[in-house]
PDB file of C-alpha atoms and ligand atoms in Angstrom:
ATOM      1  CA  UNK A1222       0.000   0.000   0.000  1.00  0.00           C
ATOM      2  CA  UNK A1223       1.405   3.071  -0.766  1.00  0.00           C
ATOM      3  CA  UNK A1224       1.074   5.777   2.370  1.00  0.00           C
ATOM      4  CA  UNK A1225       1.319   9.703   1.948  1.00  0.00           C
ATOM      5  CA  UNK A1226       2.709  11.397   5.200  1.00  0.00           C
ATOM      6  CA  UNK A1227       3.441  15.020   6.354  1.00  0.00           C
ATOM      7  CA  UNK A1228       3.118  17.353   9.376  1.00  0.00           C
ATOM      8  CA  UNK A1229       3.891  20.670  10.374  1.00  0.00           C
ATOM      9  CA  UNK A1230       7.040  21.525  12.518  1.00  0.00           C
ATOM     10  CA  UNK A1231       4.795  20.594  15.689  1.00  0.00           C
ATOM     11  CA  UNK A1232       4.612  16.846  14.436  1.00  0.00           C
ATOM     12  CA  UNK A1233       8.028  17.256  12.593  1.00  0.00           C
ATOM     13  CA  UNK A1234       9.675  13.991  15.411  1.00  0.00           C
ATOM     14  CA  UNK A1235       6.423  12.100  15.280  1.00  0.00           C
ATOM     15  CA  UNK A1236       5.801  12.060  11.615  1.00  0.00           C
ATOM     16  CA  UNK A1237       9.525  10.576  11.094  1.00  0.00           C
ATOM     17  CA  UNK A1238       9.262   8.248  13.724  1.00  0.00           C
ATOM     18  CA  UNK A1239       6.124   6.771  11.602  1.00  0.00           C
ATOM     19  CA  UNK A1240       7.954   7.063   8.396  1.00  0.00           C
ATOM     20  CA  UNK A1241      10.785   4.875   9.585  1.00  0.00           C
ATOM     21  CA  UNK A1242       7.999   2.416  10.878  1.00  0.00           C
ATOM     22  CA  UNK A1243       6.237   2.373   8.143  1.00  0.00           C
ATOM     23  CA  UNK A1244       8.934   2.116   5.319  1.00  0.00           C
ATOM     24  CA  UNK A1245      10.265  -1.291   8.003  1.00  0.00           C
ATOM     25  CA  UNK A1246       6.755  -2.858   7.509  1.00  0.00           C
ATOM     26  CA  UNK A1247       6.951  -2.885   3.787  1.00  0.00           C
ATOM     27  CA  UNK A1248       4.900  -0.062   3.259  1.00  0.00           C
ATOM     28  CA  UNK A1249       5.890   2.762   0.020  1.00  0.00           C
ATOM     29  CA  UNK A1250       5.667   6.348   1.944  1.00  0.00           C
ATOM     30  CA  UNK A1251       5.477   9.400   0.382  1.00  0.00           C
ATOM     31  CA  UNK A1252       6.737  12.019   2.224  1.00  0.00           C
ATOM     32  CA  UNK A1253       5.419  15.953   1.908  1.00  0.00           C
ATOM     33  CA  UNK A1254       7.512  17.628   4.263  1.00  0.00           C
ATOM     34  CA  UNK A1255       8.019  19.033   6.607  1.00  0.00           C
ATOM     35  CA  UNK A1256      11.568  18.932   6.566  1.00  0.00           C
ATOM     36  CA  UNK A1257      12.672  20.345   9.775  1.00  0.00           C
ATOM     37  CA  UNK A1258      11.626  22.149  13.001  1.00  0.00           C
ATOM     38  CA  UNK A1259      10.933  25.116  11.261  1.00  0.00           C
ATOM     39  CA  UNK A1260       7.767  26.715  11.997  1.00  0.00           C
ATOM     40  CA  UNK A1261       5.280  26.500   9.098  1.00  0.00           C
ATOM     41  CA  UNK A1262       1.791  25.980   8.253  1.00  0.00           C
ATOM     42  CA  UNK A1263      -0.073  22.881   8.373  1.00  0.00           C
ATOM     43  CA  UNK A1264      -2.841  23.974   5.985  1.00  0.00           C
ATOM     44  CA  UNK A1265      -0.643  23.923   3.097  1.00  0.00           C
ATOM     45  CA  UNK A1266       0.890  20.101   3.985  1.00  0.00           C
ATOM     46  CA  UNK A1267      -2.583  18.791   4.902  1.00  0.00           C
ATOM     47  CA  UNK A1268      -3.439  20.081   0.860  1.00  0.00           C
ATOM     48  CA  UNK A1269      -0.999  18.202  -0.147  1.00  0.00           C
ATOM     49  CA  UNK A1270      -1.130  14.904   1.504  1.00  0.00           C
ATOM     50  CA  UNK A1271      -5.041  15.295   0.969  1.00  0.00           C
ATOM     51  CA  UNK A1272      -4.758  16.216  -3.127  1.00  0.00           C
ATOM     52  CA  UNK A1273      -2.610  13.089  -3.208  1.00  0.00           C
ATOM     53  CA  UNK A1274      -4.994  10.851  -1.330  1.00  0.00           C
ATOM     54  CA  UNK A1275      -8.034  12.113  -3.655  1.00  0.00           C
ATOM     55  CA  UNK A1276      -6.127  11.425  -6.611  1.00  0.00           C
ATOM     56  CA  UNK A1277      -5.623   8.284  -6.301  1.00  0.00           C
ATOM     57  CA  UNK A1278      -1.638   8.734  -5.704  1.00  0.00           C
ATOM     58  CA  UNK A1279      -1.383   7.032  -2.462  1.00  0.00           C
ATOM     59  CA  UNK A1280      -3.698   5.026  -1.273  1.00  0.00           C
ATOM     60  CA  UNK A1281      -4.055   6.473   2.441  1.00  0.00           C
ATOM     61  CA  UNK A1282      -2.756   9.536   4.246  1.00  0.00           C
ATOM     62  CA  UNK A1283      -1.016  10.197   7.679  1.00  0.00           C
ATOM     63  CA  UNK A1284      -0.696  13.577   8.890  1.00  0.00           C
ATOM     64  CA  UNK A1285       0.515  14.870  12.254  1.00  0.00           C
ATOM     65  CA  UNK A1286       0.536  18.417  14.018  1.00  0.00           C
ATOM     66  CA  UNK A1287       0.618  19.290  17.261  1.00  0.00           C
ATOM     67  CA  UNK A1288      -2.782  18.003  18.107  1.00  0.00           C
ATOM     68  CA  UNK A1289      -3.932  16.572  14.989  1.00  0.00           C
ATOM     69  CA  UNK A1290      -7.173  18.795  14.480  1.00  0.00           C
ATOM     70  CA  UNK A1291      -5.607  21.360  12.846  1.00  0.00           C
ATOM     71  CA  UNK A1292      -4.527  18.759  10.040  1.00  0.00           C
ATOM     72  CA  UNK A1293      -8.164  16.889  10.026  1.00  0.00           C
ATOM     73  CA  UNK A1294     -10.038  20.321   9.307  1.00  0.00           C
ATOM     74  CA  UNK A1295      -7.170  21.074   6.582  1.00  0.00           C
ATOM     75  CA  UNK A1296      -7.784  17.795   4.959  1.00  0.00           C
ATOM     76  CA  UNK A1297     -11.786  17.611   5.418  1.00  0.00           C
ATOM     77  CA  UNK A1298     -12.136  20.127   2.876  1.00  0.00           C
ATOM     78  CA  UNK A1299     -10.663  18.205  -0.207  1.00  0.00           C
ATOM     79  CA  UNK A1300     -13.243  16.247  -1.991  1.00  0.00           C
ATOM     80  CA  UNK A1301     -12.634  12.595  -1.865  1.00  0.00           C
ATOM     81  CA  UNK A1302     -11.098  12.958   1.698  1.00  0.00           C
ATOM     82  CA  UNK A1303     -12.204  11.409   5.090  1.00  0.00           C
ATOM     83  CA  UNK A1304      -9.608  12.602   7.705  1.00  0.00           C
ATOM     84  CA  UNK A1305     -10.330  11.410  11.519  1.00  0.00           C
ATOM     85  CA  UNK A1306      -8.317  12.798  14.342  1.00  0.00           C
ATOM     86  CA  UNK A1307      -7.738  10.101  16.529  1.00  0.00           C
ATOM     87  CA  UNK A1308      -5.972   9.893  19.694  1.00  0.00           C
ATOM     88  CA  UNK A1309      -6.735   6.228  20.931  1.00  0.00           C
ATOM     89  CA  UNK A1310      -6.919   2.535  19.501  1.00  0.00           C
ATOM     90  CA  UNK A1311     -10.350   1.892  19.948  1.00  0.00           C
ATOM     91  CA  UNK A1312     -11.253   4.647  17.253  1.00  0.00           C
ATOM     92  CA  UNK A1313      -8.568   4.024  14.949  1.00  0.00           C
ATOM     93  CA  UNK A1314     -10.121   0.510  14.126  1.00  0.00           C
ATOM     94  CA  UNK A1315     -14.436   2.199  13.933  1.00  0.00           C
ATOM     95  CA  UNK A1316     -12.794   4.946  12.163  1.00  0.00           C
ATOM     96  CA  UNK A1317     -11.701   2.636   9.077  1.00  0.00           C
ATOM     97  CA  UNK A1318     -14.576  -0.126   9.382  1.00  0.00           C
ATOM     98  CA  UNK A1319     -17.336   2.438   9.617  1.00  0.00           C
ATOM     99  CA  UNK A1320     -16.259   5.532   8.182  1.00  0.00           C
ATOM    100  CA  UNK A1321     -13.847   4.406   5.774  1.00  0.00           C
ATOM    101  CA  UNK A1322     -11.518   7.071   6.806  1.00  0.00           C
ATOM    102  CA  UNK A1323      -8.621   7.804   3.969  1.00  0.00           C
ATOM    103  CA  UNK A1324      -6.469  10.332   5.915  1.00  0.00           C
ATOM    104  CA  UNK A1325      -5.464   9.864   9.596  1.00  0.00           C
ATOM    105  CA  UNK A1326      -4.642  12.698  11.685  1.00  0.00           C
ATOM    106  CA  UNK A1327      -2.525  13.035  15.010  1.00  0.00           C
ATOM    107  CA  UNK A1328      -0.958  14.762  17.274  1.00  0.00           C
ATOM    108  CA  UNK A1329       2.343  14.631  18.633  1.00  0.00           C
ATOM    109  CA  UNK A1330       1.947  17.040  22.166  1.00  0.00           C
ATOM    110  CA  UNK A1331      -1.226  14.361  23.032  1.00  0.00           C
ATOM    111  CA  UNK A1332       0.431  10.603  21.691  1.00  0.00           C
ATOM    112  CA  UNK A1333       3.357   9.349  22.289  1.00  0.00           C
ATOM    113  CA  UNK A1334       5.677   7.636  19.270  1.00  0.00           C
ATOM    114  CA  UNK A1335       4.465   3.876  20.794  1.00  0.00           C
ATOM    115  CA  UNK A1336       0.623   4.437  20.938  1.00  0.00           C
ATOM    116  CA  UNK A1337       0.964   6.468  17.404  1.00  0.00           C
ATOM    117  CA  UNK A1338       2.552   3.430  15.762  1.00  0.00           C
ATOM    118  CA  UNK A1339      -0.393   1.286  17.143  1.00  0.00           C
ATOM    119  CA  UNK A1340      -3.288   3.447  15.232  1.00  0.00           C
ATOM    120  CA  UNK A1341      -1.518   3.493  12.526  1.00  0.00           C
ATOM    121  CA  UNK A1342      -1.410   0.445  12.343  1.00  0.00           C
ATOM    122  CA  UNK A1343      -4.432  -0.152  13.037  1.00  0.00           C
ATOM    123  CA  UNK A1344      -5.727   2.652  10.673  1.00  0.00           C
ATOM    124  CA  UNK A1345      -3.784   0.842   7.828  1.00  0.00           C
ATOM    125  CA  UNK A1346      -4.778  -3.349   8.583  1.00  0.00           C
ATOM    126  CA  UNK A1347      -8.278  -2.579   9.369  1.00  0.00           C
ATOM    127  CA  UNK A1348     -10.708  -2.743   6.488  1.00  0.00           C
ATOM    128  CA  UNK A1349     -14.093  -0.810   5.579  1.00  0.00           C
ATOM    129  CA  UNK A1350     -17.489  -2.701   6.656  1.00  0.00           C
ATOM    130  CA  UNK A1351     -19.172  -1.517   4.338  1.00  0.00           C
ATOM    131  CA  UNK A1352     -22.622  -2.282   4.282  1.00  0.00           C
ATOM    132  CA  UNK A1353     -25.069   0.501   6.316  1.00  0.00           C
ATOM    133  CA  UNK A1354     -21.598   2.255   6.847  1.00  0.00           C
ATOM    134  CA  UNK A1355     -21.676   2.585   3.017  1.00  0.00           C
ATOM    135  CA  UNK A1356     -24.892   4.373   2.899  1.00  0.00           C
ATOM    136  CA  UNK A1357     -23.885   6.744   5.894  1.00  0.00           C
ATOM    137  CA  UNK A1358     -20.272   7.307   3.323  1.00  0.00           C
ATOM    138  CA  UNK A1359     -22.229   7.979   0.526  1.00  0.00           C
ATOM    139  CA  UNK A1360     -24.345  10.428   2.543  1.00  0.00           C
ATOM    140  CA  UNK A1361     -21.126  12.448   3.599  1.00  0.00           C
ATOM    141  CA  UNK A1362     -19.431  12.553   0.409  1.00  0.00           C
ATOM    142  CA  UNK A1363     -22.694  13.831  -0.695  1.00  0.00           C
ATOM    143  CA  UNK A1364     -22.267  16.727   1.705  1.00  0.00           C
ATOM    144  CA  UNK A1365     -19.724  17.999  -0.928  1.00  0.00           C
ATOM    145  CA  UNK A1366     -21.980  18.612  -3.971  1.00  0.00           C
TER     146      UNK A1366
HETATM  147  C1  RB5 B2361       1.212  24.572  15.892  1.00  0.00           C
HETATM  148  O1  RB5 B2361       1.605  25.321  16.983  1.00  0.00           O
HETATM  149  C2  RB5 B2361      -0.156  23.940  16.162  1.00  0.00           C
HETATM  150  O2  RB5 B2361      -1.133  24.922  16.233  1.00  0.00           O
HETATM  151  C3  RB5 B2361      -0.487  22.921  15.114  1.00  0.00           C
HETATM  152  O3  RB5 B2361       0.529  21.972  15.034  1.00  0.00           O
HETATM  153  C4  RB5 B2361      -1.756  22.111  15.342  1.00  0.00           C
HETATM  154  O4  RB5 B2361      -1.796  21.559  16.609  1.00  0.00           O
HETATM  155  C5  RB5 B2361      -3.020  22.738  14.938  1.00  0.00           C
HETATM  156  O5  RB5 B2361      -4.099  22.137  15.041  1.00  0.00           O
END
């Protein structure tokens, strides 16, 4: 599966830490930057992991910031794009079988590097129930007409 990832300077550490993971578990990341520590804005990285996603380019998106909202409300407004903020397990898994969430969102100042690397995980092995979930999808992504 091929994996787009970014963050801001806030999720700079995390966002390697992932990438490393990640690229170990035979995944093919794409990385948008940021590069460094240097303070920018997430906005413009959430675009582009999000544009990529929607394309088709990669499959499914990680983003971190400093809390991961900032990223998810960046990312909600591409068409195509389901971006959940998640901060715990339990949600990482419902997020993908009943919202069939493309773009994952977190923070590094509220997870640390261990639990991250268990929702994404999770976020990328769990599949989409489909079923009533698809109706509920449809009726989102038909929110955006
Ligand atoms: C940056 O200070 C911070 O605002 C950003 O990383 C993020 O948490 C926004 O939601």
């Amino acid at each position: 599966m091929k994996i787009a990832i970014g963050s801001d300077h806030a999720g700079f550490d995390l966002k390697e830490t992932l990438k490393q993971h990640l690229t170990e578990r035979g995944f093919e990341v794409q990385d948008f930057g940021t590069h460094d520590k240097t303070s920018c804005h997430y906005p413009a990285i959430a675009e582009k992991v999000a544009r990529s996603v929607a394309a088709g380019e990669n499959e499914r998106g990680i983003l971190v910031c400093g809390t991961g909202i900032g990223m998810s409300m960046a990312a909600n407004k591409i068409h195509g794009i389901r971006a959940a903020a998640v901060s715990d397990c339990f949600t990482a898994k419902a997020t993908r079988m009943h919202n069939d969430a493309n773009v994952l969102c977190l923070g590094e100042r509220t997870v640390g590097p261990g639990l991250a690397a268990m929702i994404a995980d999770l976020f990328l092995d769990t599949g989409f129930e489909g079923g009533r979930h698809q109706t509920r999808v449809d009726m989102i992504m038909a929110l955006e007409k």
